Amino acid sequence: PLNVSHFSVFSLHNLQVHGIVRRSSSFNTGRIEHLYKNPQAHIEGNMKLHYGDLTDSTCLVKIINEVKPSEIYNLGAQSHVKISFDLAEYTADVDGVGTLRLLDAIKTCGLINSVKFYQASTSELFGKVQEIPQKETTPFYPRSPYGAAKLYAYWIVVNFREAYNLFAVNGILFNHESPRRGANFVTRKISRSVAKIHLGQLDCFSLGNLDAKRDWGHARDYVE
């Protein structure tokens, strides 16, 4: 999947990929430069980017109506758990209501019977875990605004599936890493800081709760 600033729309016909990117005064496509036909000139090939935002229902309707995708992957989120405490309302708007806007756009465009919808859900739904290991029947107990917003998104996907018979699924993925992971996440923070210490550029660095436990995998495996 193409992870751009918000979500990606996939069309199986000729393998065309459409994505939404938020408008910025500078290029914010660093992690997908290699996918451009001409990365230096931002010339697109079978990948087409549209300006839009998960907080803007009008643009979602326009883009989905124009592209008429066969599959939609909602990979968009304010995905930093700690920052979600500082940006709680924004996180709820993008991660929770943003998913509803996408589902509503599918319905508005009359694509309920032709689109397959994938929601990138999260293990943060389990939060204060009720059993180890977790499984699909483990009760949810989110412990952050991010987790709570994703829980709304999870259930609104279930509701659209059952109310409208939409092909809509939640993928509850645990932490998955790759070289494209942002530098402000803990894995990159540790690896980059260790390298800087080795090079004599840094003396030490600080972390939060060292008792926290997480499962990690590689993004390639999770995509499979």
PDB file of C-alpha atoms in Angstrom:
ATOM      1  CA  PRO A   1       0.000   0.000   0.000  1.00  0.00           C
ATOM      2  CA  LEU A   2       1.042   3.563  -0.716  1.00  0.00           C
ATOM      3  CA  ASN A   3       1.194   5.426   2.579  1.00  0.00           C
ATOM      4  CA  VAL A   4       0.878   9.113   1.731  1.00  0.00           C
ATOM      5  CA  SER A   5      -0.231  11.920   3.979  1.00  0.00           C
ATOM      6  CA  HIS A   6      -3.760  10.660   4.250  1.00  0.00           C
ATOM      7  CA  PHE A   7      -5.286   7.691   2.469  1.00  0.00           C
ATOM      8  CA  SER A   8      -4.773   5.771  -0.710  1.00  0.00           C
ATOM      9  CA  VAL A   9      -7.241   4.659  -3.350  1.00  0.00           C
ATOM     10  CA  PHE A  10      -6.353   1.660  -5.466  1.00  0.00           C
ATOM     11  CA  SER A  11      -7.818   0.714  -8.835  1.00  0.00           C
ATOM     12  CA  LEU A  12      -7.101  -2.764 -10.152  1.00  0.00           C
ATOM     13  CA  HIS A  13      -7.568  -1.644 -13.775  1.00  0.00           C
ATOM     14  CA  ASN A  14      -4.060  -1.152 -15.203  1.00  0.00           C
ATOM     15  CA  LEU A  15      -2.786  -1.033 -11.613  1.00  0.00           C
ATOM     16  CA  GLN A  16      -3.526   2.677 -11.278  1.00  0.00           C
ATOM     17  CA  VAL A  17      -2.940   4.052  -7.795  1.00  0.00           C
ATOM     18  CA  HIS A  18      -4.585   7.232  -6.568  1.00  0.00           C
ATOM     19  CA  GLY A  19      -3.662   8.872  -3.284  1.00  0.00           C
ATOM     20  CA  ILE A  20      -4.635  11.929  -1.300  1.00  0.00           C
ATOM     21  CA  VAL A  21      -1.973  14.309  -0.057  1.00  0.00           C
ATOM     22  CA  ARG A  22      -2.450  17.366   2.129  1.00  0.00           C
ATOM     23  CA  ARG A  23      -1.500  20.725   0.628  1.00  0.00           C
ATOM     24  CA  SER A  24       1.763  22.074   2.005  1.00  0.00           C
ATOM     25  CA  SER A  25       4.022  25.004   1.119  1.00  0.00           C
ATOM     26  CA  SER A  26       6.858  22.501   0.730  1.00  0.00           C
ATOM     27  CA  PHE A  27       6.978  18.972  -0.681  1.00  0.00           C
ATOM     28  CA  ASN A  28       5.718  16.456   1.877  1.00  0.00           C
ATOM     29  CA  THR A  29       6.117  13.358  -0.277  1.00  0.00           C
ATOM     30  CA  GLY A  30       9.585  12.292   0.869  1.00  0.00           C
ATOM     31  CA  ARG A  31       8.605   8.697   1.610  1.00  0.00           C
ATOM     32  CA  ILE A  32       7.107   8.115  -1.843  1.00  0.00           C
ATOM     33  CA  GLU A  33       9.585   9.959  -4.076  1.00  0.00           C
ATOM     34  CA  HIS A  34      10.747   6.654  -5.553  1.00  0.00           C
ATOM     35  CA  LEU A  35       7.241   5.978  -6.874  1.00  0.00           C
ATOM     36  CA  TYR A  36       7.163   8.986  -9.188  1.00  0.00           C
ATOM     37  CA  LYS A  37       7.880   8.457 -12.882  1.00  0.00           C
ATOM     38  CA  ASN A  38      10.337  11.336 -12.507  1.00  0.00           C
ATOM     39  CA  PRO A  39      11.113  11.931  -8.795  1.00  0.00           C
ATOM     40  CA  GLN A  40      13.030  15.163  -9.478  1.00  0.00           C
ATOM     41  CA  ALA A  41      10.156  16.765 -11.371  1.00  0.00           C
ATOM     42  CA  HIS A  42       7.330  15.038  -9.463  1.00  0.00           C
ATOM     43  CA  ILE A  43       6.009  13.701 -12.770  1.00  0.00           C
ATOM     44  CA  GLU A  44       3.408  11.039 -12.106  1.00  0.00           C
ATOM     45  CA  GLY A  45       3.046   7.723 -13.925  1.00  0.00           C
ATOM     46  CA  ASN A  46       0.532   5.112 -12.779  1.00  0.00           C
ATOM     47  CA  MET A  47       0.380   6.905  -9.420  1.00  0.00           C
ATOM     48  CA  LYS A  48      -1.806   9.992  -9.256  1.00  0.00           C
ATOM     49  CA  LEU A  49      -1.953  12.242  -6.208  1.00  0.00           C
ATOM     50  CA  HIS A  50      -4.913  14.481  -5.399  1.00  0.00           C
ATOM     51  CA  TYR A  51      -4.923  17.342  -2.928  1.00  0.00           C
ATOM     52  CA  GLY A  52      -7.381  16.671  -0.138  1.00  0.00           C
ATOM     53  CA  ASP A  53      -7.871  15.963   3.532  1.00  0.00           C
ATOM     54  CA  LEU A  54      -9.799  13.520   5.686  1.00  0.00           C
ATOM     55  CA  THR A  55     -11.333  16.510   7.471  1.00  0.00           C
ATOM     56  CA  ASP A  56     -12.935  17.704   4.206  1.00  0.00           C
ATOM     57  CA  SER A  57     -15.911  15.575   3.178  1.00  0.00           C
ATOM     58  CA  THR A  58     -16.536  17.568  -0.014  1.00  0.00           C
ATOM     59  CA  CYS A  59     -13.114  16.821  -1.454  1.00  0.00           C
ATOM     60  CA  LEU A  60     -13.451  13.131  -0.577  1.00  0.00           C
ATOM     61  CA  VAL A  61     -16.739  12.903  -2.478  1.00  0.00           C
ATOM     62  CA  LYS A  62     -15.240  14.727  -5.484  1.00  0.00           C
ATOM     63  CA  ILE A  63     -12.139  12.522  -5.640  1.00  0.00           C
ATOM     64  CA  ILE A  64     -13.952   9.221  -5.138  1.00  0.00           C
ATOM     65  CA  ASN A  65     -16.591  10.192  -7.684  1.00  0.00           C
ATOM     66  CA  GLU A  66     -13.872  11.103 -10.202  1.00  0.00           C
ATOM     67  CA  VAL A  67     -11.662   8.051  -9.664  1.00  0.00           C
ATOM     68  CA  LYS A  68     -14.420   5.491  -8.998  1.00  0.00           C
ATOM     69  CA  PRO A  69     -11.947   3.117  -7.332  1.00  0.00           C
ATOM     70  CA  SER A  70     -12.430  -0.615  -6.962  1.00  0.00           C
ATOM     71  CA  GLU A  71     -10.549  -0.686  -3.647  1.00  0.00           C
ATOM     72  CA  ILE A  72      -9.971   1.943  -0.975  1.00  0.00           C
ATOM     73  CA  TYR A  73      -7.330   1.613   1.721  1.00  0.00           C
ATOM     74  CA  ASN A  74      -7.736   4.103   4.565  1.00  0.00           C
ATOM     75  CA  LEU A  75      -4.183   4.404   5.858  1.00  0.00           C
ATOM     76  CA  GLY A  76      -4.650   7.997   6.993  1.00  0.00           C
ATOM     77  CA  ALA A  77      -4.374   9.034  10.625  1.00  0.00           C
ATOM     78  CA  GLN A  78      -2.767  11.309  13.142  1.00  0.00           C
ATOM     79  CA  SER A  79      -0.870   8.214  14.196  1.00  0.00           C
ATOM     80  CA  HIS A  80       1.394   9.360  17.044  1.00  0.00           C
ATOM     81  CA  VAL A  81      -0.071   8.054  20.309  1.00  0.00           C
ATOM     82  CA  LYS A  82       1.682  10.548  22.599  1.00  0.00           C
ATOM     83  CA  ILE A  83       0.856  13.543  20.390  1.00  0.00           C
ATOM     84  CA  SER A  84      -2.805  12.476  20.362  1.00  0.00           C
ATOM     85  CA  PHE A  85      -3.024  13.703  23.965  1.00  0.00           C
ATOM     86  CA  ASP A  86      -1.950  17.170  22.797  1.00  0.00           C
ATOM     87  CA  LEU A  87      -4.096  17.097  19.627  1.00  0.00           C
ATOM     88  CA  ALA A  88      -7.029  15.095  20.949  1.00  0.00           C
ATOM     89  CA  GLU A  89      -9.774  16.883  18.994  1.00  0.00           C
ATOM     90  CA  TYR A  90      -7.813  16.832  15.730  1.00  0.00           C
ATOM     91  CA  THR A  91      -7.006  13.141  16.235  1.00  0.00           C
ATOM     92  CA  ALA A  92     -10.688  12.360  16.750  1.00  0.00           C
ATOM     93  CA  ASP A  93     -11.622  14.390  13.658  1.00  0.00           C
ATOM     94  CA  VAL A  94      -9.112  12.689  11.335  1.00  0.00           C
ATOM     95  CA  ASP A  95      -8.867   9.165  12.754  1.00  0.00           C
ATOM     96  CA  GLY A  96     -12.488   8.704  13.797  1.00  0.00           C
ATOM     97  CA  VAL A  97     -14.814  11.009  11.867  1.00  0.00           C
ATOM     98  CA  GLY A  98     -12.451  10.946   8.866  1.00  0.00           C
ATOM     99  CA  THR A  99     -13.233   7.259   8.439  1.00  0.00           C
ATOM    100  CA  LEU A 100     -16.953   8.040   8.558  1.00  0.00           C
ATOM    101  CA  ARG A 101     -16.466  10.721   5.884  1.00  0.00           C
ATOM    102  CA  LEU A 102     -14.806   8.174   3.597  1.00  0.00           C
ATOM    103  CA  LEU A 103     -17.563   5.612   4.110  1.00  0.00           C
ATOM    104  CA  ASP A 104     -20.228   8.262   3.564  1.00  0.00           C
ATOM    105  CA  ALA A 105     -18.465   9.367   0.359  1.00  0.00           C
ATOM    106  CA  ILE A 106     -18.592   5.783  -0.939  1.00  0.00           C
ATOM    107  CA  LYS A 107     -22.324   5.705  -0.218  1.00  0.00           C
ATOM    108  CA  THR A 108     -22.925   9.170  -1.726  1.00  0.00           C
ATOM    109  CA  CYS A 109     -21.108   8.182  -4.922  1.00  0.00           C
ATOM    110  CA  GLY A 110     -23.226   5.045  -5.288  1.00  0.00           C
ATOM    111  CA  LEU A 111     -20.251   2.684  -4.970  1.00  0.00           C
ATOM    112  CA  ILE A 112     -21.497   0.539  -2.082  1.00  0.00           C
ATOM    113  CA  ASN A 113     -21.815  -2.555  -4.284  1.00  0.00           C
ATOM    114  CA  SER A 114     -18.530  -2.151  -6.175  1.00  0.00           C
ATOM    115  CA  VAL A 115     -15.912  -0.924  -3.704  1.00  0.00           C
ATOM    116  CA  LYS A 116     -13.853  -2.968  -1.258  1.00  0.00           C
ATOM    117  CA  PHE A 117     -12.868  -0.872   1.777  1.00  0.00           C
ATOM    118  CA  TYR A 118      -9.934  -1.571   4.099  1.00  0.00           C
ATOM    119  CA  GLN A 119      -9.587   0.291   7.393  1.00  0.00           C
ATOM    120  CA  ALA A 120      -6.119   0.398   8.946  1.00  0.00           C
ATOM    121  CA  SER A 121      -7.070  -0.394  12.523  1.00  0.00           C
ATOM    122  CA  THR A 122      -4.600  -0.771  15.377  1.00  0.00           C
ATOM    123  CA  SER A 123      -3.559  -2.877  18.342  1.00  0.00           C
ATOM    124  CA  GLU A 124      -3.977   0.315  20.398  1.00  0.00           C
ATOM    125  CA  LEU A 125      -7.651  -0.693  20.538  1.00  0.00           C
ATOM    126  CA  PHE A 126      -6.604  -3.202  23.193  1.00  0.00           C
ATOM    127  CA  GLY A 127      -4.686  -0.567  25.211  1.00  0.00           C
ATOM    128  CA  LYS A 128      -4.954  -1.834  28.778  1.00  0.00           C
ATOM    129  CA  VAL A 129      -4.847  -5.431  27.644  1.00  0.00           C
ATOM    130  CA  GLN A 130      -7.446  -7.748  29.136  1.00  0.00           C
ATOM    131  CA  GLU A 131      -5.625 -10.948  28.141  1.00  0.00           C
ATOM    132  CA  ILE A 132      -2.296 -12.047  26.693  1.00  0.00           C
ATOM    133  CA  PRO A 133      -2.062 -12.774  23.838  1.00  0.00           C
ATOM    134  CA  GLN A 134      -4.897 -10.730  22.353  1.00  0.00           C
ATOM    135  CA  LYS A 135      -7.291 -12.190  19.806  1.00  0.00           C
ATOM    136  CA  GLU A 136     -10.296 -10.918  17.865  1.00  0.00           C
ATOM    137  CA  THR A 137     -12.626 -11.555  20.814  1.00  0.00           C
ATOM    138  CA  THR A 138     -10.428  -9.740  23.355  1.00  0.00           C
ATOM    139  CA  PRO A 139     -12.366  -6.778  24.840  1.00  0.00           C
ATOM    140  CA  PHE A 140     -11.157  -3.371  23.654  1.00  0.00           C
ATOM    141  CA  TYR A 141      -9.773  -0.944  26.242  1.00  0.00           C
ATOM    142  CA  PRO A 142      -8.111   2.051  24.480  1.00  0.00           C
ATOM    143  CA  ARG A 143      -5.829   4.186  26.632  1.00  0.00           C
ATOM    144  CA  SER A 144      -5.290   7.263  24.455  1.00  0.00           C
ATOM    145  CA  PRO A 145      -7.252   9.700  22.278  1.00  0.00           C
ATOM    146  CA  TYR A 146      -5.670   7.899  19.309  1.00  0.00           C
ATOM    147  CA  GLY A 147      -6.944   4.524  20.494  1.00  0.00           C
ATOM    148  CA  ALA A 148     -10.395   5.911  21.274  1.00  0.00           C
ATOM    149  CA  ALA A 149     -10.670   7.559  17.840  1.00  0.00           C
ATOM    150  CA  LYS A 150      -9.581   4.350  16.133  1.00  0.00           C
ATOM    151  CA  LEU A 151     -12.182   2.457  18.150  1.00  0.00           C
ATOM    152  CA  TYR A 152     -14.918   4.696  16.722  1.00  0.00           C
ATOM    153  CA  ALA A 153     -13.513   4.068  13.242  1.00  0.00           C
ATOM    154  CA  TYR A 154     -13.498   0.302  13.876  1.00  0.00           C
ATOM    155  CA  TRP A 155     -17.164   0.236  14.859  1.00  0.00           C
ATOM    156  CA  ILE A 156     -18.361   2.599  12.110  1.00  0.00           C
ATOM    157  CA  VAL A 157     -16.772   0.236   9.575  1.00  0.00           C
ATOM    158  CA  VAL A 158     -18.650  -2.665  11.177  1.00  0.00           C
ATOM    159  CA  ASN A 159     -21.861  -0.625  11.062  1.00  0.00           C
ATOM    160  CA  PHE A 160     -21.509   0.194   7.359  1.00  0.00           C
ATOM    161  CA  ARG A 161     -20.743  -3.427   6.577  1.00  0.00           C
ATOM    162  CA  GLU A 162     -23.831  -4.678   8.379  1.00  0.00           C
ATOM    163  CA  ALA A 163     -26.189  -1.823   7.460  1.00  0.00           C
ATOM    164  CA  TYR A 164     -25.320  -1.531   3.744  1.00  0.00           C
ATOM    165  CA  ASN A 165     -23.630  -4.859   2.980  1.00  0.00           C
ATOM    166  CA  LEU A 166     -20.470  -2.966   2.033  1.00  0.00           C
ATOM    167  CA  PHE A 167     -17.293  -5.021   1.660  1.00  0.00           C
ATOM    168  CA  ALA A 168     -15.548  -3.312   4.582  1.00  0.00           C
ATOM    169  CA  VAL A 169     -12.885  -4.810   6.833  1.00  0.00           C
ATOM    170  CA  ASN A 170     -10.690  -3.755   9.755  1.00  0.00           C
ATOM    171  CA  GLY A 171      -7.062  -4.837   9.873  1.00  0.00           C
ATOM    172  CA  ILE A 172      -5.944  -4.841  13.519  1.00  0.00           C
ATOM    173  CA  LEU A 173      -2.189  -4.578  13.049  1.00  0.00           C
ATOM    174  CA  PHE A 174       0.448  -4.431  15.748  1.00  0.00           C
ATOM    175  CA  ASN A 175       3.485  -2.145  15.388  1.00  0.00           C
ATOM    176  CA  HIS A 176       5.123  -2.559  11.992  1.00  0.00           C
ATOM    177  CA  GLU A 177       8.390  -0.936  11.037  1.00  0.00           C
ATOM    178  CA  SER A 178      10.379  -0.146   7.895  1.00  0.00           C
ATOM    179  CA  PRO A 179      13.127   2.274   6.842  1.00  0.00           C
ATOM    180  CA  ARG A 180      10.344   4.751   5.980  1.00  0.00           C
ATOM    181  CA  ARG A 181       9.237   5.055   9.608  1.00  0.00           C
ATOM    182  CA  GLY A 182       9.337   8.671  10.809  1.00  0.00           C
ATOM    183  CA  ALA A 183      12.321   9.706  12.942  1.00  0.00           C
ATOM    184  CA  ASN A 184      10.105  10.811  15.846  1.00  0.00           C
ATOM    185  CA  PHE A 185       8.865   7.270  16.550  1.00  0.00           C
ATOM    186  CA  VAL A 186      10.656   5.235  19.221  1.00  0.00           C
ATOM    187  CA  THR A 187      12.390   2.705  16.966  1.00  0.00           C
ATOM    188  CA  ARG A 188      13.943   5.342  14.717  1.00  0.00           C
ATOM    189  CA  LYS A 189      14.650   7.554  17.715  1.00  0.00           C
ATOM    190  CA  ILE A 190      16.674   4.771  19.345  1.00  0.00           C
ATOM    191  CA  SER A 191      18.512   3.627  16.225  1.00  0.00           C
ATOM    192  CA  ARG A 192      19.388   7.179  15.103  1.00  0.00           C
ATOM    193  CA  SER A 193      20.506   8.195  18.606  1.00  0.00           C
ATOM    194  CA  VAL A 194      22.713   5.117  19.000  1.00  0.00           C
ATOM    195  CA  ALA A 195      24.337   5.915  15.643  1.00  0.00           C
ATOM    196  CA  LYS A 196      24.931   9.538  16.704  1.00  0.00           C
ATOM    197  CA  ILE A 197      26.482   8.407  19.997  1.00  0.00           C
ATOM    198  CA  HIS A 198      28.771   6.067  18.050  1.00  0.00           C
ATOM    199  CA  LEU A 199      29.820   8.971  15.815  1.00  0.00           C
ATOM    200  CA  GLY A 200      30.413  11.252  18.794  1.00  0.00           C
ATOM    201  CA  GLN A 201      27.552  13.571  17.844  1.00  0.00           C
ATOM    202  CA  LEU A 202      25.419  12.833  20.936  1.00  0.00           C
ATOM    203  CA  ASP A 203      26.108  11.990  24.570  1.00  0.00           C
ATOM    204  CA  CYS A 204      22.766  10.525  25.618  1.00  0.00           C
ATOM    205  CA  PHE A 205      19.048  10.511  24.862  1.00  0.00           C
ATOM    206  CA  SER A 206      15.872  10.092  26.888  1.00  0.00           C
ATOM    207  CA  LEU A 207      12.947   7.689  26.588  1.00  0.00           C
ATOM    208  CA  GLY A 208       9.566   7.446  28.266  1.00  0.00           C
ATOM    209  CA  ASN A 209       8.187   4.409  30.066  1.00  0.00           C
ATOM    210  CA  LEU A 210      10.823   1.661  29.848  1.00  0.00           C
ATOM    211  CA  ASP A 211       8.351  -0.897  31.236  1.00  0.00           C
ATOM    212  CA  ALA A 212       6.048  -0.607  28.219  1.00  0.00           C
ATOM    213  CA  LYS A 213       5.925  -3.714  26.016  1.00  0.00           C
ATOM    214  CA  ARG A 214       5.138  -3.855  22.312  1.00  0.00           C
ATOM    215  CA  ASP A 215       5.100  -6.468  19.580  1.00  0.00           C
ATOM    216  CA  TRP A 216       6.904  -5.437  16.399  1.00  0.00           C
ATOM    217  CA  GLY A 217       7.010  -6.763  12.868  1.00  0.00           C
ATOM    218  CA  HIS A 218       8.240  -5.581   9.491  1.00  0.00           C
ATOM    219  CA  ALA A 219       5.861  -3.587   7.294  1.00  0.00           C
ATOM    220  CA  ARG A 220       6.472  -5.907   4.331  1.00  0.00           C
ATOM    221  CA  ASP A 221       5.163  -8.860   6.335  1.00  0.00           C
ATOM    222  CA  TYR A 222       2.111  -6.914   7.490  1.00  0.00           C
ATOM    223  CA  VAL A 223       1.279  -5.871   3.931  1.00  0.00           C
ATOM    224  CA  GLU A 224       1.377  -9.537   2.908  1.00  0.00           C
TER     225      GLU A 224
END
